């Protein structure tokens, strides 16, 4: 190849992140050229060099495969720079460098302390515990009313917090409806099939595998709307590595690590033994919710309730709500929900709760624009069927507001048609991980598929359904597993050149990370160690 012949150019550079196994990234470079071979090929990522390439040639296409070991995971969502340098066999050789940037897809890292070894799953109990709750407002003459398309509202629905004001659960627990299998107990089914449902003409990527247990319901005319579900089980990840999991749903969902949820978003206490969860619809800006408030914190906030029940307040008027939870009677206040919440915030409230007008039906997701940015949690609660009286007639109420503490992996907190939403997850160690999936249906079409992408890019990759025993690539799930107690350790500074080590299990120490490790003689938790001399390392073990 001569200098004027443009002897080579890069026709494809494809950074590919493996979706299972170990963590290395692979860069495949295909070079189209007129030479008999390619000379040196090297890769750097963020200035770090890779091992030598494996080069092969077929016709005029040279392929160089480079396994790039990532000693530390590239941060989720980060932008990185790669440079591929190569030369041909001309005399003198032509040297080329192609530089590009790439963005790491967003991912979450599972908490391995929540997992259990593969040997501890109960393989005789496959699948998930599936809880199904359906509401039919026509039970109480409220035809046409509907639940909000949000996760927190449907967590409340599954937990039964909308009853008895809206009747009771109408999911078919006698014959399992079209699923034709009765529940194991109450409204809980032991579901052993793949997660693949086409409930109401929603379609999907896979043929219909199962009907949703309990749906259609038993009240009215075979209702297939206004239901919420919980799937709980231990999903087995046979190898550490990077996975892509996706939920194809109509309507929304939330996938989190853990069994069940740790709490409902709103809990209220007060005089005369009041100690109850309250169904609430959160208005925030996360996961497509479309609201205006702040996401409720994982560490709950609590405040005494101050009821605003007149329409004389306006933005800028003075009322001291410092440290309080403002509960605003929408039927009397006379301004938009957004402005009412902003008014509460500017007067010191730590959260705002809007009572929906009696007769207006179930609580809804509030939206709109306020006079300024809203930075406090904002919730809507039901005022119908006497629920407004709960706030108006009870004094000394305290509202406790907080999010489910289980880590969210993926979510769509709004009503939508059937569409994939994928999320990258890093599994730090092989094992069975507890998983909880909330799925809900508002109206119209309804369907659900939970998958992993086993090859290719998410948009057009090859997928396997979760818990498909007929597919060797499927990630299988089990209802029960024996949880192994794991040691814990924390270190805090103390006065006098000391540290205090708090731990469970046995405390061991070593002069280097490579060991040897030995138990600390006579140690009990908390253990005080003096900082002196060479480095010392500590860890806890069972």
XYZ file of C-alpha atoms in Angstrom:
542
model
C 0.000 0.000 0.000
C 1.389 3.371 -0.973
C 1.077 6.644 0.878
C -1.468 7.992 -1.622
C -3.700 4.939 -1.419
C -5.130 5.721 2.019
C -3.954 2.259 3.064
C -6.326 1.689 5.979
C -9.229 3.146 7.838
C -11.331 2.080 10.764
C -14.685 0.810 9.553
C -16.018 -0.248 12.949
C -15.073 0.370 16.536
C -17.528 -1.281 18.881
C -16.977 -0.970 22.643
C -18.930 -3.906 23.995
C -19.701 -4.366 27.674
C -20.229 -8.044 28.451
C -23.536 -8.691 30.177
C -22.467 -11.617 32.334
C -19.315 -13.201 33.633
C -16.384 -11.025 34.634
C -16.042 -7.292 34.212
C -13.643 -6.755 31.236
C -14.764 -4.591 28.347
C -13.934 -5.805 24.849
C -13.122 -3.467 22.008
C -13.443 -4.986 18.541
C -11.753 -3.001 15.805
C -12.232 -3.977 12.165
C -9.804 -2.374 9.742
C -10.412 -2.354 5.987
C -7.137 -2.018 4.106
C -5.175 -3.074 1.044
C -2.168 -4.376 2.903
C -1.207 -7.927 3.719
C -1.172 -7.365 7.442
C -1.566 -4.762 10.150
C 1.309 -3.802 12.372
C 0.994 -2.707 15.987
C -2.477 -2.251 17.473
C -2.929 -0.741 20.929
C -5.719 0.754 22.960
C -5.806 3.203 25.825
C -8.852 4.068 27.915
C -8.554 7.212 30.000
C -4.794 6.974 29.413
C -4.461 3.397 30.678
C -2.966 0.964 28.150
C -4.501 -2.377 27.306
C -2.793 -5.747 26.745
C -1.673 -6.646 23.224
C -4.318 -7.212 20.583
C -5.109 -10.533 18.940
C -4.994 -9.780 15.212
C -6.492 -11.851 12.415
C -7.099 -11.179 8.726
C -9.686 -12.367 6.202
C -9.435 -10.884 2.730
C -8.979 -7.169 3.106
C -10.514 -7.018 6.595
C -8.219 -7.168 9.592
C -9.802 -7.770 12.980
C -8.055 -6.857 16.197
C -9.602 -8.070 19.450
C -8.465 -6.414 22.633
C -9.616 -7.507 26.062
C -9.394 -4.453 28.241
C -9.387 -5.432 31.940
C -11.081 -2.811 34.090
C -9.459 -2.906 37.519
C -12.192 -0.631 38.839
C -15.630 -0.315 37.316
C -16.070 2.778 35.211
C -18.563 4.987 37.088
C -22.219 4.735 36.129
C -23.108 7.327 33.504
C -19.512 8.536 33.193
C -17.943 9.873 29.967
C -14.599 8.286 29.055
C -11.985 8.658 26.329
C -10.532 5.800 24.296
C -7.749 5.896 21.692
C -6.987 3.130 19.210
C -3.513 3.349 17.642
C -2.437 1.103 14.784
C -0.099 0.934 11.808
C 0.069 -0.820 8.442
C 2.938 -2.678 6.762
C 3.918 0.072 4.322
C 7.514 1.153 4.163
C 7.742 3.388 6.019
C 4.595 2.355 7.981
C 1.626 4.670 8.293
C 0.522 5.290 11.859
C -3.057 6.124 12.753
C -4.836 7.073 15.946
C -8.596 7.179 16.273
C -9.893 8.811 19.450
C -13.482 8.805 20.663
C -15.506 9.233 23.808
C -18.112 6.860 25.138
C -20.625 7.067 27.943
C -21.048 4.165 30.327
C -24.686 3.177 30.573
C -26.286 3.921 33.926
C -26.224 0.991 36.305
C -26.875 0.073 39.906
C -24.667 -2.203 41.992
C -26.546 -4.808 43.994
C -25.881 -5.013 47.717
C -24.166 -8.372 48.179
C -24.878 -8.252 51.921
C -28.539 -8.830 51.056
C -27.744 -11.950 49.024
C -27.339 -15.557 50.058
C -25.155 -18.324 48.561
C -26.607 -20.359 45.694
C -26.593 -23.432 47.922
C -29.043 -21.777 50.318
C -32.001 -21.338 47.954
C -34.907 -23.741 48.439
C -35.068 -25.264 44.973
C -38.280 -27.102 45.834
C -40.037 -23.710 46.052
C -39.516 -22.176 42.595
C -40.842 -18.823 41.415
C -42.324 -15.897 43.276
C -44.880 -15.085 45.929
C -47.361 -12.979 43.952
C -49.841 -10.716 45.736
C -52.777 -9.358 43.704
C -55.214 -6.649 44.809
C -57.918 -5.121 42.625
C -60.287 -2.255 43.352
C -63.711 -1.671 41.843
C -65.095 1.721 42.977
C -68.532 0.780 41.693
C -68.827 -1.343 44.861
C -69.560 1.911 46.693
C -71.397 3.682 43.869
C -68.329 5.589 42.689
C -68.474 4.453 39.073
C -65.755 5.828 36.828
C -63.261 6.652 39.569
C -59.708 5.360 39.186
C -56.434 4.969 41.024
C -53.382 7.060 40.235
C -50.726 5.581 37.939
C -47.962 5.791 40.519
C -46.026 3.147 42.433
C -46.673 4.463 45.940
C -50.442 4.594 45.377
C -50.395 1.012 44.139
C -48.213 -0.136 47.020
C -50.977 1.240 49.215
C -53.615 -0.529 47.098
C -51.871 -3.916 47.360
C -51.581 -3.404 51.126
C -55.350 -2.771 51.318
C -55.132 0.833 52.525
C -57.982 1.969 50.245
C -60.403 -0.404 51.959
C -63.064 -0.383 53.402
C -63.814 3.058 51.937
C -63.740 1.606 48.427
C -65.183 -1.789 49.264
C -62.773 -4.705 49.334
C -60.360 -6.644 47.183
C -62.243 -7.958 44.133
C -59.426 -10.136 42.757
C -60.845 -13.610 42.120
C -59.467 -15.740 44.944
C -61.942 -18.608 44.520
C -60.888 -20.028 41.176
C -57.992 -17.765 40.238
C -59.981 -16.293 37.351
C -58.465 -17.083 33.926
C -55.331 -18.321 35.697
C -57.573 -21.111 37.024
C -55.409 -21.751 40.097
C -56.553 -20.776 43.587
C -54.174 -18.767 45.788
C -51.925 -20.399 48.322
C -53.515 -18.197 50.975
C -55.546 -14.982 51.069
C -54.680 -13.151 47.806
C -51.159 -14.583 47.499
C -50.283 -17.052 44.727
C -47.113 -19.143 44.440
C -46.287 -18.279 40.857
C -43.860 -20.682 39.159
C -44.083 -19.563 35.509
C -41.982 -17.067 33.589
C -42.851 -13.397 34.117
C -44.804 -13.003 30.881
C -48.372 -11.676 30.819
C -50.574 -10.251 28.096
C -53.530 -9.249 30.211
C -55.481 -6.852 27.986
C -54.356 -6.746 24.318
C -50.978 -5.151 25.064
C -48.746 -7.532 23.163
C -45.075 -7.918 23.957
C -41.982 -9.714 22.707
C -42.985 -13.187 23.860
C -46.081 -15.335 23.313
C -48.522 -15.254 26.196
C -47.244 -17.488 28.961
C -49.683 -16.822 31.791
C -52.838 -15.049 32.791
C -52.558 -12.759 35.798
C -53.875 -14.609 38.871
C -57.128 -13.168 40.195
C -57.790 -11.044 37.085
C -60.512 -10.379 35.894
C -62.074 -9.674 39.254
C -65.361 -10.935 40.621
C -67.252 -7.640 41.001
C -69.079 -5.825 38.233
C -68.494 -6.878 34.648
C -65.211 -8.833 34.776
C -62.983 -5.900 35.621
C -59.400 -5.924 34.321
C -58.457 -2.458 35.579
C -57.257 -0.822 38.792
C -55.116 -3.617 40.150
C -51.691 -3.735 41.739
C -49.314 -6.671 42.207
C -46.208 -7.572 44.182
C -43.714 -10.214 43.022
C -41.270 -11.351 45.717
C -38.523 -13.925 45.307
C -34.809 -14.712 45.214
C -33.331 -14.335 41.719
C -30.237 -16.445 41.108
C -27.255 -14.785 39.428
C -24.896 -17.688 38.662
C -21.882 -15.437 38.031
C -20.618 -12.078 39.169
C -20.681 -9.488 36.420
C -22.673 -6.935 34.511
C -26.283 -7.679 33.537
C -29.018 -5.762 31.784
C -32.512 -6.378 33.096
C -35.634 -4.877 31.568
C -39.329 -4.557 32.287
C -41.786 -4.296 29.414
C -44.996 -3.065 30.974
C -48.380 -1.437 30.526
C -48.722 0.472 32.933
C -45.893 1.209 35.387
C -43.590 -0.684 37.726
C -40.781 -0.488 40.271
C -38.034 -3.111 40.623
C -36.036 -3.047 43.848
C -33.618 -5.218 45.783
C -35.227 -6.761 48.842
C -38.296 -8.770 49.762
C -41.438 -6.668 50.047
C -41.290 -2.996 50.913
C -39.957 -1.583 54.149
C -42.775 0.941 54.654
C -45.675 2.831 53.150
C -44.799 6.395 52.269
C -47.177 7.999 54.838
C -47.725 6.884 58.431
C -49.770 8.865 60.935
C -49.918 8.687 64.725
C -52.019 10.624 67.207
C -54.195 10.631 70.282
C -56.730 7.881 71.025
C -54.503 5.142 69.639
C -54.127 6.447 66.083
C -51.216 4.553 64.529
C -51.870 3.829 60.870
C -50.553 3.866 57.333
C -52.473 6.171 54.995
C -52.760 5.712 51.221
C -51.066 8.630 49.486
C -50.046 9.637 45.981
C -46.613 11.253 45.838
C -45.997 14.124 43.420
C -42.306 14.238 42.520
C -39.948 14.426 39.564
C -38.356 10.936 39.617
C -38.843 8.030 37.199
C -41.299 9.929 34.996
C -43.730 10.727 37.814
C -44.481 14.134 36.296
C -45.119 15.916 39.569
C -43.410 18.865 41.229
C -42.262 17.960 44.742
C -39.208 16.314 46.273
C -38.762 12.560 46.445
C -39.586 11.398 49.997
C -36.350 10.650 51.836
C -35.258 7.134 52.790
C -34.615 8.447 56.308
C -38.178 9.459 57.251
C -39.125 12.949 58.322
C -41.743 13.567 61.003
C -43.679 16.623 61.961
C -46.779 17.688 63.820
C -49.746 18.221 61.507
C -51.051 21.751 61.045
C -54.392 21.818 59.238
C -54.986 24.723 56.834
C -58.727 24.781 56.351
C -59.622 28.285 55.206
C -59.182 30.027 51.856
C -57.770 33.233 53.320
C -54.115 32.299 52.840
C -52.215 33.627 49.854
C -48.628 33.334 48.703
C -46.583 35.598 50.938
C -49.039 35.691 53.849
C -47.557 34.925 57.242
C -48.263 31.684 59.086
C -45.586 29.832 61.019
C -45.314 26.248 59.740
C -41.698 25.745 60.818
C -40.995 22.031 61.238
C -44.645 21.158 60.617
C -46.413 19.002 58.051
C -49.022 21.230 56.421
C -52.258 19.391 55.679
C -54.253 21.522 53.284
C -57.981 21.083 52.798
C -58.261 21.463 49.045
C -62.000 22.059 49.210
C -61.474 25.303 51.102
C -58.042 26.551 50.133
C -58.851 27.929 46.683
C -55.441 27.885 44.954
C -53.647 25.369 42.753
C -52.042 22.312 44.316
C -48.578 23.499 43.303
C -49.077 26.954 44.814
C -50.576 25.467 47.975
C -47.506 23.253 48.453
C -45.178 26.138 47.654
C -47.019 28.312 50.195
C -46.485 25.610 52.840
C -42.784 25.413 51.978
C -42.156 29.154 52.075
C -43.712 29.266 55.535
C -41.412 26.608 56.923
C -43.284 23.312 56.405
C -41.197 20.171 55.939
C -43.899 18.515 53.810
C -47.338 19.242 52.385
C -50.365 16.957 52.186
C -53.379 17.928 50.069
C -56.761 16.411 50.991
C -58.696 15.708 47.812
C -62.180 17.204 47.834
C -64.877 14.862 49.127
C -66.814 13.599 46.136
C -63.831 14.048 43.789
C -62.739 10.468 44.280
C -59.409 8.826 44.904
C -56.206 10.807 45.397
C -54.298 11.735 42.263
C -50.813 12.721 41.126
C -50.629 16.500 41.478
C -48.870 18.473 38.756
C -48.570 22.057 37.642
C -46.181 24.944 38.193
C -45.708 26.940 41.374
C -44.309 30.421 41.897
C -40.938 28.820 42.741
C -39.126 25.493 42.985
C -40.705 23.069 45.440
C -38.137 21.214 47.560
C -40.367 19.423 50.091
C -42.328 16.158 49.673
C -45.878 16.745 48.428
C -48.617 14.137 48.791
C -52.311 13.832 47.949
C -54.699 11.821 50.147
C -58.332 10.810 49.876
C -61.070 13.003 51.318
C -64.047 10.940 50.197
C -66.230 8.594 52.259
C -65.349 10.300 55.524
C -61.581 10.200 55.134
C -61.400 14.006 55.232
C -62.784 13.798 58.774
C -59.702 11.849 59.856
C -57.600 14.994 59.376
C -60.208 17.550 60.439
C -61.531 15.997 63.656
C -58.384 14.422 65.120
C -55.981 16.676 66.968
C -52.303 16.135 67.810
C -51.605 14.154 64.636
C -48.002 13.493 63.642
C -47.193 12.595 60.029
C -44.175 10.426 59.247
C -43.095 10.497 55.586
C -40.405 8.322 54.045
C -39.531 6.169 51.061
C -39.081 2.411 50.874
C -35.503 1.798 52.010
C -34.889 -1.052 49.570
C -32.620 0.135 46.709
C -34.502 0.916 43.486
C -33.024 -0.775 40.406
C -35.495 0.382 37.750
C -38.873 2.107 37.676
C -41.540 3.785 35.547
C -43.716 5.844 37.885
C -46.435 6.786 35.408
C -49.085 5.314 33.141
C -47.750 4.086 29.814
C -48.181 1.624 26.990
C -46.168 -1.551 26.526
C -42.503 -0.526 26.190
C -39.148 -1.747 27.436
C -37.292 0.080 30.161
C -33.866 -1.455 30.747
C -31.382 -0.995 33.576
C -27.786 -2.112 34.005
C -26.913 -3.895 37.213
C -23.563 -5.017 38.597
C -23.652 -8.257 40.567
C -20.575 -8.179 42.825
C -20.706 -11.892 43.712
C -22.617 -14.922 42.496
C -25.623 -15.718 44.642
C -29.359 -15.434 45.117
C -30.529 -11.842 45.511
C -33.910 -10.805 46.965
C -36.031 -8.984 44.378
C -39.332 -7.155 44.623
C -41.363 -6.038 41.606
C -44.396 -3.788 41.964
C -46.512 -3.803 38.784
C -49.818 -2.005 38.336
C -52.592 -1.456 35.826
C -54.694 1.677 35.595
C -56.861 1.310 32.499
C -56.744 0.296 28.842
C -54.176 -2.293 27.801
C -52.232 -4.282 30.374
C -49.159 -6.477 30.076
C -45.894 -7.367 31.766
C -42.631 -9.030 30.748
C -39.512 -9.127 32.938
C -36.355 -10.060 31.049
C -32.590 -9.993 30.891
C -30.718 -9.020 27.736
C -28.399 -11.938 27.031
C -26.675 -10.548 23.917
C -26.667 -7.454 21.745
C -27.740 -3.946 22.570
C -30.859 -3.332 24.649
C -33.003 -1.939 21.852
C -32.744 -5.033 19.665
C -30.935 -7.551 21.842
C -31.848 -11.161 22.481
C -33.819 -11.481 25.694
C -34.661 -14.209 28.153
C -37.641 -14.073 30.458
C -37.014 -14.172 34.178
C -37.811 -17.607 35.660
C -38.289 -19.434 32.378
C -37.314 -23.016 33.238
C -37.360 -23.954 29.527
C -34.633 -21.395 28.673
C -31.050 -22.222 29.747
C -30.194 -18.502 29.673
C -33.006 -17.515 32.038
C -32.312 -16.250 35.535
C -34.377 -18.529 37.754
C -36.150 -17.457 40.928
C -37.160 -19.135 44.172
C -39.673 -18.063 46.786
C -37.554 -18.953 49.782
C -33.889 -18.970 50.725
C -31.974 -19.384 53.950
C -30.397 -16.057 54.789
C -26.825 -16.357 56.019
C -25.867 -13.927 58.753
C -23.025 -11.741 57.508
C -20.476 -9.995 59.697
C -20.424 -6.204 59.895
C -17.625 -3.812 60.774
C -17.271 -0.056 61.209
C -14.354 2.078 62.410
C -14.626 5.482 64.097
C -11.849 7.785 65.378
C -11.381 8.248 69.102
C -9.242 10.560 71.203
C -5.654 9.790 72.170
C -4.584 8.346 68.836
C -7.083 5.498 68.954
C -9.899 4.075 66.833
C -13.006 2.223 67.943
C -13.984 -0.843 65.887
C -17.579 -2.017 66.155
C -18.249 -5.413 64.623
C -20.217 -8.634 64.598
C -18.643 -12.076 64.304
C -14.926 -12.484 65.012
C -12.430 -9.626 64.684
C -9.223 -10.608 62.858
C -6.196 -8.489 61.957
C -3.139 -8.563 59.703
C -0.140 -6.406 58.872
C -1.085 -6.412 55.157
C -4.155 -7.133 53.075
C -2.499 -10.309 51.832
C -2.409 -11.660 55.406
C -1.870 -13.840 57.255
C -4.984 -12.976 59.261
C -5.369 -13.979 62.899
C -8.033 -13.408 65.565
C -7.445 -10.393 67.812
C -6.805 -11.874 71.242
C -9.459 -11.023 73.796
C -11.351 -8.671 71.459
C -14.995 -7.858 72.095
C -17.137 -5.310 70.292
C -16.604 -2.377 70.507
C -12.829 -2.842 70.380
C -10.384 0.061 70.891
C -7.117 -0.063 68.946
C -4.134 2.272 69.307
C -2.718 3.846 66.139
C 1.052 3.374 66.164
C 3.898 1.844 64.181
C 3.174 0.077 60.891
C -0.190 -0.219 59.168
C -2.690 -2.689 60.596
C -5.772 -4.060 58.860
C -8.919 -5.394 60.488
C -11.904 -7.348 59.227
C -14.801 -9.276 60.702
C -15.627 -12.849 59.816
C -18.128 -15.444 60.919
